[in-house]
Coordinates of C-alpha atoms in Angstrom, one line a residue:
X14 CA -108.7 35.8 -83.4
X15 CA -105.7 33.8 -82.1
X16 CA -104.4 33.2 -78.5
X17 CA -100.9 33.4 -77.2
X18 CA -99.2 33.0 -73.8
X19 CA -96.5 35.4 -72.6
X20 CA -93.9 34.3 -69.9
X21 CA -92.7 37.4 -68.1
X22 CA -91.0 37.5 -64.7
X23 CA -91.9 33.9 -64.0
X24 CA -95.6 34.8 -64.4
X25 CA -97.8 33.3 -67.0
X26 CA -100.2 35.6 -68.8
X27 CA -102.9 34.8 -71.4
X28 CA -104.0 37.0 -74.3
X29 CA -106.4 36.7 -77.2
X30 CA -105.3 38.3 -80.5
X31 CA -106.8 38.9 -83.9
X32 CA -105.5 37.1 -86.9
X33 CA -103.3 40.1 -87.8
X34 CA -101.9 40.3 -84.4
X35 CA -101.0 36.6 -84.5
X36 CA -99.3 37.1 -87.8
X37 CA -97.3 40.0 -86.5
X38 CA -96.3 38.0 -83.4
X39 CA -94.9 35.3 -85.8
X40 CA -92.8 37.8 -87.5
X41 CA -91.0 38.8 -84.4
X42 CA -91.2 40.5 -81.0
X43 CA -90.7 44.0 -82.5
X44 CA -94.3 44.1 -83.6
X45 CA -95.9 43.3 -80.2
X46 CA -96.2 47.0 -79.2
X47 CA -99.0 47.4 -81.7
X48 CA -102.5 46.6 -80.4
X49 CA -105.3 46.5 -82.8
X50 CA -107.9 45.5 -80.2
X51 CA -108.2 45.4 -76.5
X52 CA -108.2 42.1 -74.6
X53 CA -108.1 40.3 -71.2
X54 CA -104.8 40.1 -69.2
X55 CA -104.8 37.6 -66.3
X56 CA -102.4 35.5 -64.3
X57 CA -102.8 31.7 -64.3
X58 CA -104.8 31.1 -61.1
X59 CA -104.0 28.4 -58.5
X60 CA -105.0 28.1 -54.9
X61 CA -103.4 25.6 -52.5
X62 CA -105.8 23.2 -50.8
X63 CA -106.3 23.1 -47.0
X64 CA -105.3 26.8 -46.6
X65 CA -107.8 28.4 -44.2
X66 CA -106.5 32.0 -44.7
X67 CA -108.4 34.3 -47.0
X68 CA -105.9 35.5 -49.6
X69 CA -105.5 37.0 -53.0
X70 CA -104.8 34.2 -55.5
X71 CA -104.7 36.2 -58.8
X72 CA -106.0 39.1 -60.8
X73 CA -108.2 39.7 -63.9
X74 CA -107.6 42.9 -65.8
X75 CA -108.6 44.4 -69.1
X76 CA -105.7 46.0 -71.0
X77 CA -107.8 49.1 -71.3
X78 CA -107.7 49.6 -67.5
X79 CA -105.5 52.6 -66.7
X80 CA -106.0 52.4 -63.0
X81 CA -108.8 55.1 -63.0
X82 CA -111.3 52.8 -61.6
X83 CA -113.5 53.3 -64.6
X84 CA -114.0 49.6 -65.1
X85 CA -116.1 47.3 -63.0
X86 CA -115.1 43.6 -62.7
X87 CA -117.8 41.0 -62.2
X88 CA -117.3 37.3 -61.4
X89 CA -119.7 34.4 -61.9
X90 CA -119.7 30.6 -62.2
X91 CA -118.6 27.8 -59.9
X92 CA -117.9 29.1 -56.3
X93 CA -118.5 32.8 -57.2
X94 CA -119.6 34.6 -54.1
X95 CA -119.1 31.8 -51.6
X96 CA -115.7 30.4 -52.4
X97 CA -114.2 33.2 -54.5
X98 CA -114.8 36.9 -54.6
X99 CA -113.4 39.6 -57.0
X100 CA -112.5 43.2 -56.2
X101 CA -114.7 45.1 -58.7
X102 CA -112.1 47.9 -59.0
X103 CA -108.8 46.0 -59.3
X104 CA -109.9 42.6 -60.5
X105 CA -108.1 40.8 -57.7
X106 CA -109.6 37.4 -56.8
X107 CA -109.7 36.3 -53.2
X108 CA -110.5 33.0 -51.5
X109 CA -113.2 33.0 -48.9
X110 CA -112.6 29.5 -47.3
X111 CA -110.4 26.5 -47.2
X112 CA -110.5 24.2 -50.3
X113 CA -110.0 20.4 -50.6
X114 CA -108.6 19.2 -53.9
X115 CA -109.8 15.6 -53.2
X116 CA -113.3 17.0 -53.0
X117 CA -113.1 19.4 -56.0
X118 CA -109.9 19.8 -58.1
X119 CA -110.9 22.9 -60.2
X120 CA -113.5 25.6 -60.6
X121 CA -114.8 27.1 -63.9
X122 CA -115.7 30.8 -63.7
X123 CA -116.7 33.7 -66.0
X124 CA -115.4 37.3 -65.8
X125 CA -116.9 40.6 -67.1
X126 CA -115.4 44.1 -67.4
X127 CA -118.1 46.9 -67.5
X128 CA -117.4 50.5 -68.3
X129 CA -118.8 52.4 -65.4
X130 CA -119.7 55.5 -67.5
X131 CA -121.4 53.8 -70.4
X132 CA -122.4 50.6 -68.6
X133 CA -121.2 48.8 -71.7
X134 CA -118.9 45.8 -71.7
X135 CA -115.3 46.8 -71.9
X136 CA -114.3 43.3 -72.8
X137 CA -116.4 40.3 -74.0
X138 CA -117.2 37.8 -71.2
X139 CA -114.4 35.3 -70.7
X140 CA -114.2 31.9 -69.1
X141 CA -111.3 30.9 -66.9
X142 CA -110.3 28.0 -64.5
X143 CA -109.0 28.2 -61.0
X144 CA -107.1 25.0 -60.1
X145 CA -106.8 23.7 -56.5
X146 CA -103.2 22.9 -55.9
X147 CA -102.5 19.5 -54.2
X148 CA -100.6 19.2 -51.0
X149 CA -99.6 15.9 -49.4
X150 CA -102.5 15.6 -47.0
X151 CA -103.5 12.0 -47.5
X152 CA -102.0 8.8 -46.1
X153 CA -101.6 5.9 -48.5
X154 CA -104.0 3.0 -47.7
X155 CA -103.7 -0.7 -48.4
X156 CA -106.5 -2.4 -50.3
X157 CA -108.1 -5.8 -50.0
X158 CA -106.8 -6.5 -46.5
X159 CA -106.1 -8.9 -44.8
X160 CA -103.5 -10.5 -46.9
X161 CA -103.1 -14.3 -46.6
X162 CA -101.0 -16.4 -48.9
X163 CA -99.3 -19.8 -49.1
X164 CA -96.4 -21.3 -51.0
X165 CA -94.9 -24.8 -51.1
X166 CA -92.0 -25.4 -48.8
X167 CA -88.6 -25.7 -50.5
X168 CA -89.7 -23.1 -53.1
X169 CA -86.8 -21.6 -55.0
X170 CA -85.7 -18.0 -54.5
X171 CA -87.8 -15.5 -56.3
X172 CA -91.0 -17.4 -56.0
X173 CA -94.0 -14.9 -56.0
X174 CA -95.8 -15.0 -52.6
X175 CA -98.4 -12.2 -52.9
X176 CA -98.9 -8.7 -54.2
X177 CA -100.0 -5.9 -51.9
X178 CA -101.7 -2.8 -53.3
X179 CA -102.0 0.7 -51.8
X180 CA -103.7 3.8 -53.1
X181 CA -103.1 7.5 -52.3
X182 CA -105.9 10.1 -52.6
X183 CA -103.4 12.9 -53.5
X184 CA -102.8 14.1 -57.1
X185 CA -101.0 11.4 -59.0
X186 CA -99.6 13.9 -61.6
X187 CA -98.6 16.8 -59.4
X188 CA -95.3 16.3 -57.6
X189 CA -94.6 13.2 -55.6
X190 CA -97.5 13.3 -53.3
X191 CA -99.0 10.1 -54.6
X192 CA -95.8 8.4 -55.8
X193 CA -95.6 5.2 -53.6
X194 CA -92.7 3.0 -52.6
X195 CA -93.0 -0.4 -50.8
X196 CA -90.5 -1.8 -48.4
X197 CA -90.2 -4.8 -45.9
X198 CA -90.4 -3.9 -42.2
X199 CA -90.5 -7.5 -41.0
X200 CA -89.8 -10.7 -42.8
X201 CA -86.3 -10.4 -44.0
X202 CA -84.2 -12.2 -45.0
X203 CA -86.8 -14.8 -46.0
X204 CA -88.9 -12.3 -48.2
X205 CA -88.4 -9.1 -50.1
X206 CA -90.8 -6.8 -51.9
X207 CA -90.4 -5.0 -55.3
X208 CA -90.5 -1.3 -54.4
X209 CA -92.8 0.0 -57.1
X210 CA -95.2 -3.0 -57.7
X211 CA -95.6 -4.4 -54.1
X212 CA -94.9 -7.9 -55.3
X213 CA -93.5 -10.0 -52.4
X214 CA -91.1 -12.8 -53.4
X215 CA -89.0 -15.4 -51.5
X216 CA -85.4 -14.4 -50.9
X217 CA -84.3 -17.4 -48.9
X218 CA -83.9 -20.8 -50.5
X219 CA -85.3 -24.2 -49.2
X220 CA -87.6 -22.9 -46.5
X221 CA -88.6 -26.1 -44.5
X222 CA -92.2 -26.4 -43.3
X223 CA -91.1 -29.0 -40.7
X224 CA -88.8 -26.3 -39.1
X225 CA -91.3 -23.4 -39.4
X226 CA -94.6 -23.4 -41.2
X227 CA -95.8 -19.8 -41.0
X228 CA -94.3 -16.3 -41.4
X229 CA -95.7 -12.8 -40.8
X230 CA -94.4 -10.3 -43.3
X231 CA -94.9 -6.6 -42.5
X232 CA -94.9 -4.4 -45.6
X233 CA -94.7 -0.6 -45.4
X234 CA -95.9 1.8 -48.1
X235 CA -94.7 5.5 -48.2
X236 CA -95.6 8.4 -50.5
X237 CA -93.2 11.1 -51.7
X238 CA -91.1 8.3 -53.3
X239 CA -90.1 7.2 -49.8
X240 CA -88.7 10.6 -48.6
X241 CA -88.5 11.1 -44.9
X242 CA -91.3 13.7 -44.8
X243 CA -93.8 11.5 -46.6
X244 CA -96.8 9.6 -45.1
X245 CA -96.7 5.9 -44.6
X246 CA -98.8 2.9 -43.5
X247 CA -98.2 -0.8 -43.1
X248 CA -99.9 -4.2 -43.6
X249 CA -99.3 -7.7 -42.5
X250 CA -99.1 -10.6 -44.9
X251 CA -99.6 -14.1 -43.4
X252 CA -97.5 -16.6 -45.4
X253 CA -98.0 -20.3 -44.8
X254 CA -95.8 -23.1 -46.1
X255 CA -97.7 -26.0 -47.6
X256 CA -96.2 -29.5 -47.3
X257 CA -94.3 -31.4 -50.0
X258 CA -93.1 -34.9 -49.7
X259 CA -89.5 -34.2 -48.6
X260 CA -89.3 -36.7 -45.8
X261 CA -89.3 -40.5 -45.8
X262 CA -90.7 -42.9 -43.1
X263 CA -88.2 -43.7 -40.4
X264 CA -88.6 -46.4 -37.6
X265 CA -87.5 -45.2 -34.3
X266 CA -86.3 -48.7 -33.2
X267 CA -84.5 -51.4 -35.0
X268 CA -86.4 -54.1 -33.1
X269 CA -90.0 -54.3 -31.9
X270 CA -90.8 -57.1 -29.4
X271 CA -94.4 -58.4 -28.7
X272 CA -95.9 -61.3 -26.8
X273 CA -99.2 -63.1 -27.4
X274 CA -100.9 -66.1 -25.6
X275 CA -101.1 -69.3 -27.7
X276 CA -104.9 -69.4 -27.3
X277 CA -105.4 -65.9 -28.9
X278 CA -108.1 -65.8 -31.5
X279 CA -107.4 -65.2 -35.1
X280 CA -107.7 -61.5 -35.8
X281 CA -106.2 -60.5 -32.4
X282 CA -104.1 -57.4 -32.4
X283 CA -100.5 -58.4 -31.6
X284 CA -99.2 -54.8 -31.4
X285 CA -98.6 -51.6 -33.3
X286 CA -95.5 -50.1 -34.9
X287 CA -94.9 -46.6 -36.2
X288 CA -92.6 -45.2 -38.8
X289 CA -92.2 -41.4 -38.2
X290 CA -92.7 -39.1 -41.2
X291 CA -92.3 -35.3 -40.8
X292 CA -94.7 -34.7 -43.6
X293 CA -98.5 -34.3 -43.2
X294 CA -101.6 -35.3 -45.1
X295 CA -101.2 -37.4 -48.3
X296 CA -97.4 -37.0 -48.1
X297 CA -97.3 -38.8 -44.8
X298 CA -99.5 -41.8 -45.9
X299 CA -97.6 -45.1 -46.0
X300 CA -98.2 -48.8 -46.4
X301 CA -96.7 -51.4 -44.1
X302 CA -95.8 -55.0 -45.2
X303 CA -94.2 -58.1 -43.7
X304 CA -91.3 -59.8 -45.4
X305 CA -92.4 -62.3 -48.0
X306 CA -91.6 -66.0 -48.5
X307 CA -91.5 -66.8 -44.8
X308 CA -93.8 -68.8 -42.6
X309 CA -94.0 -65.8 -40.3
X310 CA -95.8 -63.8 -43.0
X311 CA -98.6 -66.3 -43.3
X312 CA -99.0 -66.5 -39.4
X313 CA -99.3 -62.7 -39.1
X314 CA -100.5 -59.8 -41.3
X315 CA -100.0 -56.1 -41.0
X316 CA -102.5 -53.3 -41.9
X317 CA -102.1 -49.5 -42.0
X318 CA -104.3 -47.5 -39.6
X319 CA -105.4 -44.7 -41.9
X320 CA -106.0 -42.3 -39.0
X321 CA -102.7 -42.7 -37.1
X322 CA -100.6 -44.1 -39.9
X323 CA -99.5 -46.9 -37.6
X324 CA -98.8 -50.5 -38.7
X325 CA -101.3 -52.8 -36.9
X326 CA -100.0 -56.4 -36.6
X327 CA -102.8 -59.0 -36.5
X328 CA -102.8 -62.8 -35.9
X329 CA -103.8 -64.6 -39.1
X330 CA -103.4 -68.3 -38.0
X331 CA -103.9 -70.2 -34.7
X332 CA -100.8 -70.5 -32.5
X333 CA -99.4 -73.5 -30.7
X334 CA -96.8 -73.0 -28.1
X335 CA -95.7 -76.6 -28.2
X336 CA -95.1 -76.3 -32.0
X337 CA -93.5 -72.8 -32.3
X338 CA -92.7 -70.4 -29.5
X339 CA -91.0 -67.4 -31.3
X340 CA -91.4 -65.6 -34.6
X341 CA -88.9 -63.2 -36.1
X342 CA -89.7 -61.2 -39.3
X343 CA -89.0 -57.9 -41.1
X344 CA -91.5 -55.1 -41.5
X345 CA -91.3 -52.4 -44.1
X346 CA -93.0 -48.9 -44.4
X347 CA -93.2 -47.3 -47.8
X348 CA -94.5 -43.8 -48.7
X349 CA -97.6 -43.9 -50.9
X350 CA -96.7 -40.7 -52.8
X351 CA -92.9 -40.5 -53.3
X352 CA -91.6 -37.3 -54.9
X353 CA -88.1 -37.8 -56.4
X354 CA -87.6 -34.0 -56.7
X355 CA -86.6 -34.0 -53.1
X356 CA -85.4 -37.5 -52.2
X357 CA -84.2 -40.7 -53.9
X358 CA -86.8 -43.4 -54.4
X359 CA -85.1 -45.7 -51.8
X360 CA -85.3 -42.9 -49.2
X361 CA -89.1 -43.2 -49.1
X362 CA -88.9 -46.6 -47.4
X363 CA -87.5 -48.0 -44.1
X364 CA -87.3 -51.5 -42.4
X365 CA -87.3 -52.8 -38.9
X366 CA -87.4 -56.2 -37.2
X367 CA -90.4 -57.8 -35.3
X368 CA -90.0 -60.4 -32.6
X369 CA -93.2 -62.1 -31.4
X370 CA -93.0 -64.5 -28.5
X371 CA -95.8 -67.1 -28.0
X372 CA -96.9 -67.4 -24.3
X373 CA -97.8 -70.9 -23.0
X374 CA -101.3 -71.4 -21.7
X375 CA -102.5 -74.2 -19.3
X376 CA -104.8 -75.8 -21.8
X377 CA -107.9 -77.7 -20.6
X378 CA -108.1 -81.5 -21.0
X379 CA -109.7 -83.0 -24.1
X380 CA -112.3 -85.7 -23.3
X381 CA -112.0 -88.8 -25.5
X382 CA -115.7 -88.7 -26.3
X383 CA -117.9 -85.7 -26.9
X384 CA -120.7 -87.3 -24.8
X385 CA -121.2 -90.5 -22.7
X386 CA -124.4 -92.6 -22.4
X387 CA -124.8 -95.5 -20.0
X388 CA -127.7 -97.8 -18.8
X389 CA -128.1 -99.1 -15.3
X390 CA -130.9 -101.2 -13.6
X391 CA -132.9 -99.4 -11.1
X392 CA -132.2 -102.0 -8.4
X393 CA -128.4 -101.6 -8.7
X394 CA -126.6 -101.5 -5.4
X395 CA -125.2 -98.3 -4.0
X396 CA -121.5 -98.0 -4.8
X397 CA -121.8 -99.8 -8.1
X398 CA -119.6 -98.3 -10.8
X399 CA -121.7 -97.1 -13.7
X400 CA -118.8 -96.1 -16.1
X401 CA -115.7 -93.9 -16.4
X402 CA -115.0 -90.7 -18.4
X403 CA -111.4 -90.2 -19.8
X404 CA -109.5 -87.1 -20.8
X405 CA -106.0 -86.5 -22.3
X406 CA -105.2 -84.3 -19.3
X407 CA -105.6 -85.8 -15.8
X408 CA -106.5 -82.7 -14.1
X409 CA -109.1 -82.8 -11.2
X410 CA -112.7 -83.3 -12.4
X411 CA -116.0 -82.3 -10.8
X412 CA -119.5 -83.2 -11.6
X413 CA -122.8 -81.4 -11.8
X414 CA -125.8 -83.7 -10.9
X415 CA -129.0 -82.2 -9.6
X416 CA -130.3 -85.6 -8.3
X417 CA -127.0 -86.2 -6.3
X418 CA -127.4 -89.9 -7.2
X419 CA -123.9 -90.3 -8.6
X420 CA -120.4 -89.1 -7.8
X421 CA -117.2 -88.8 -9.9
X422 CA -113.8 -90.0 -8.9
X423 CA -111.6 -86.9 -9.4
X424 CA -108.6 -89.1 -10.2
X425 CA -109.8 -91.7 -12.6
X426 CA -113.2 -90.3 -13.7
X427 CA -115.2 -93.4 -12.5
X428 CA -118.8 -92.6 -11.8
X429 CA -120.6 -94.6 -9.1
X430 CA -124.1 -94.8 -7.6
X431 CA -124.5 -92.9 -4.3
X432 CA -128.2 -93.8 -3.5
X433 CA -130.9 -96.2 -4.5
X434 CA -132.4 -95.6 -8.0
X435 CA -136.1 -95.7 -8.9
X436 CA -136.9 -95.7 -12.5
X437 CA -140.5 -94.7 -11.7
X438 CA -139.3 -91.5 -10.0
X439 CA -136.5 -90.5 -12.5
X440 CA -135.7 -92.6 -15.5
X441 CA -132.8 -90.4 -16.9
X442 CA -129.9 -88.7 -15.1
X443 CA -127.9 -86.0 -16.9
X444 CA -124.4 -85.2 -15.4
X445 CA -121.9 -82.7 -16.6
X446 CA -118.3 -83.6 -15.7
X447 CA -115.9 -80.7 -15.9
X448 CA -112.3 -79.8 -15.3
X449 CA -111.0 -76.8 -13.3
X450 CA -110.0 -75.3 -16.6
X451 CA -113.6 -75.4 -17.8
X452 CA -113.3 -78.3 -20.1
X453 CA -116.5 -80.4 -19.8
X454 CA -118.4 -83.4 -21.1
X455 CA -122.0 -84.5 -20.7
X456 CA -123.0 -88.0 -19.3
X457 CA -126.4 -89.5 -19.8
X458 CA -127.5 -92.4 -17.5
X459 CA -130.7 -94.2 -18.3
X460 CA -132.3 -96.2 -15.4
X461 CA -133.6 -99.6 -16.6
X462 CA -136.9 -101.0 -15.3
X463 CA -137.4 -104.1 -13.2
X464 CA -140.8 -105.6 -12.1
X465 CA -140.8 -104.1 -8.7
X466 CA -144.4 -102.8 -8.7
X467 CA -147.7 -104.8 -8.4
X468 CA -150.7 -104.0 -10.7
X469 CA -153.7 -102.3 -9.1
X470 CA -157.1 -101.1 -10.3
X471 CA -157.0 -97.9 -12.1
X472 CA -159.2 -96.3 -9.5
X473 CA -161.4 -97.1 -6.5
X474 CA -164.6 -98.6 -8.1
X475 CA -168.0 -98.4 -6.4
X476 CA -170.4 -100.1 -8.8
X477 CA -174.2 -100.3 -8.6
X478 CA -176.9 -101.9 -10.7
X479 CA -180.3 -100.8 -11.9
X480 CA -183.2 -103.1 -12.8
X481 CA -183.3 -104.3 -16.3
X482 CA -179.5 -104.1 -16.7
X483 CA -176.9 -106.8 -17.0
X484 CA -173.6 -105.0 -17.1
X485 CA -172.6 -103.7 -13.7
X486 CA -169.1 -102.2 -14.2
X487 CA -166.1 -102.0 -16.6
X488 CA -162.8 -102.2 -14.7
X489 CA -159.2 -101.6 -15.8
X490 CA -155.8 -102.0 -14.1
X491 CA -152.4 -100.2 -14.2
X492 CA -148.8 -101.0 -13.3
X493 CA -145.9 -98.4 -12.9
X494 CA -143.4 -100.8 -14.3
X495 CA -142.5 -100.8 -18.0
X496 CA -142.3 -104.3 -19.5
X497 CA -140.5 -104.6 -22.9
X498 CA -143.7 -105.8 -24.7
X499 CA -146.3 -104.0 -22.6
X500 CA -148.5 -105.1 -19.7
X501 CA -151.0 -108.0 -19.8
X502 CA -153.2 -108.4 -16.8
X503 CA -155.2 -111.4 -15.6
X504 CA -158.3 -110.9 -13.6
X505 CA -160.1 -113.5 -11.3
X506 CA -162.3 -113.7 -8.3
X507 CA -160.3 -114.0 -5.0
X508 CA -160.8 -117.6 -4.0
X509 CA -160.4 -116.9 -0.3
X510 CA -163.3 -114.5 -0.4
X511 CA -167.0 -115.6 -0.6
X512 CA -167.8 -115.6 -4.2
X513 CA -171.4 -114.5 -5.1
X514 CA -172.6 -116.7 -7.8
X515 CA -174.8 -114.0 -9.2
X516 CA -171.8 -112.1 -10.7
X517 CA -169.4 -113.2 -13.4
X518 CA -166.2 -111.7 -14.8
X519 CA -165.4 -111.4 -18.5
X520 CA -161.8 -110.6 -19.6
X521 CA -161.8 -108.2 -22.6
X522 CA -158.2 -109.1 -23.5
X523 CA -157.2 -105.4 -23.3
X524 CA -156.4 -105.1 -19.7
X525 CA -160.1 -104.5 -18.8
X526 CA -162.9 -106.8 -17.5
X527 CA -166.7 -106.6 -17.4
X528 CA -168.7 -107.5 -14.3
X529 CA -172.0 -109.0 -15.4
X530 CA -175.1 -110.0 -13.5
X531 CA -175.5 -113.8 -14.1
X532 CA -178.9 -114.6 -12.6
X533 CA -180.8 -112.5 -10.1
X534 CA -184.5 -112.2 -9.6
X535 CA -185.5 -108.6 -9.2
X536 CA -189.0 -107.6 -8.5
X537 CA -190.4 -105.3 -11.1
X538 CA -190.1 -101.6 -10.2
X539 CA -187.8 -102.5 -7.3
X540 CA -184.1 -101.6 -7.6
X541 CA -181.5 -103.6 -5.8
X542 CA -177.9 -102.4 -5.4

């Protein structure tokens, strides 16, 4: 058999032919009135989606049906009985409920034509398709939201920023229901979008991050090729401008003045200067330097604060107001990462002038000697001058002496004795002579010994003797004085006192003596004391 389609009155019919019928059809339409075998005749079946009304959508009919209701039509397959029903007498097919193309786009069914008298098939079982026809019932939806993008500032016109993508669940091949068009709702004249692809590009040249660093671009998508009755939705693209090095450092002042005291320690921060740079990050990094080949450059140095990008001026050498009171020098700031696409190389540097004034400080006097040491006899008279301290500056002086045995003349620095000295009580006196500006010197005074003390026995002796012994007592003597070659004591009986002949003294030549019993009759077993 062969199959052919006949277009009649804008209605599409289908028919299956034998090989002979197909040959006759090829020879011309005059042979179509001959039918060698019966067959199905049906309309192409479509049903619009989302139609809740039960309605006839088509008809199946055998070409042997003469309208006598002698043929029974039976429907089976997908949706038969619950979605579609057939009139068993006329072959009309009716919908039973609303359909959704996005849920199911077509149904495959089978039809039978049975002779009611013979209960035999009038036609062989045939398969056909009911298609669900699309309507524009879906809104296009953007995918992969949110959209965030960045481009370098100063990008040329036409630079691609981002691509937005939307989808539409409607039939992409039926009509224009899923034909999408993109347009800009917000963001012009800086950005534009390619209508069919959704690619966003720059449309404004030389956008400057320092003037504005972020844009919100609102893009709309519409189906039906953008017709007024189509559905639409929108999305927002956040576009940030990243920094490029299109600015050089610039000092806000032509002259920076600072003051520093002359006694400031090396390493002291003199001040800070700042060259403004509109860029950020690595593009704003800069290095400061002082003008070379001048004395000022060796007295001061400058370093870059990596956090604030300020130039920190530091003292490198000690100052002296009496030698140099003012320093004038040039400071320069240079970008670390110049980009000659945007500026000339010399535009990435700037210079300014520094003026540093040294402030005078009332400096403390300098004593001529780091320490003083004098000697004085202990029997020196009160008011005797011991010595004099000298300093370059003649400022008022004070002393610190815990014994209060000396005083210092505040004018000439002469130190005199204020009370009697006793070497045996204190043989050294330590004084600190200082100036009102905290300059000081230490004075050591040694008290020299004189023989102003008599020797005495080392302790109170109370000797006794026992029978049979000769040595009564060993005695020693002490003297608080301190002769240069040590003491040597001489011992003797006191002549004025009664001398007992029974006792004798023996000098041991080591400042000790022995008292011996010379002759004494002691009765045996009887002790005399």
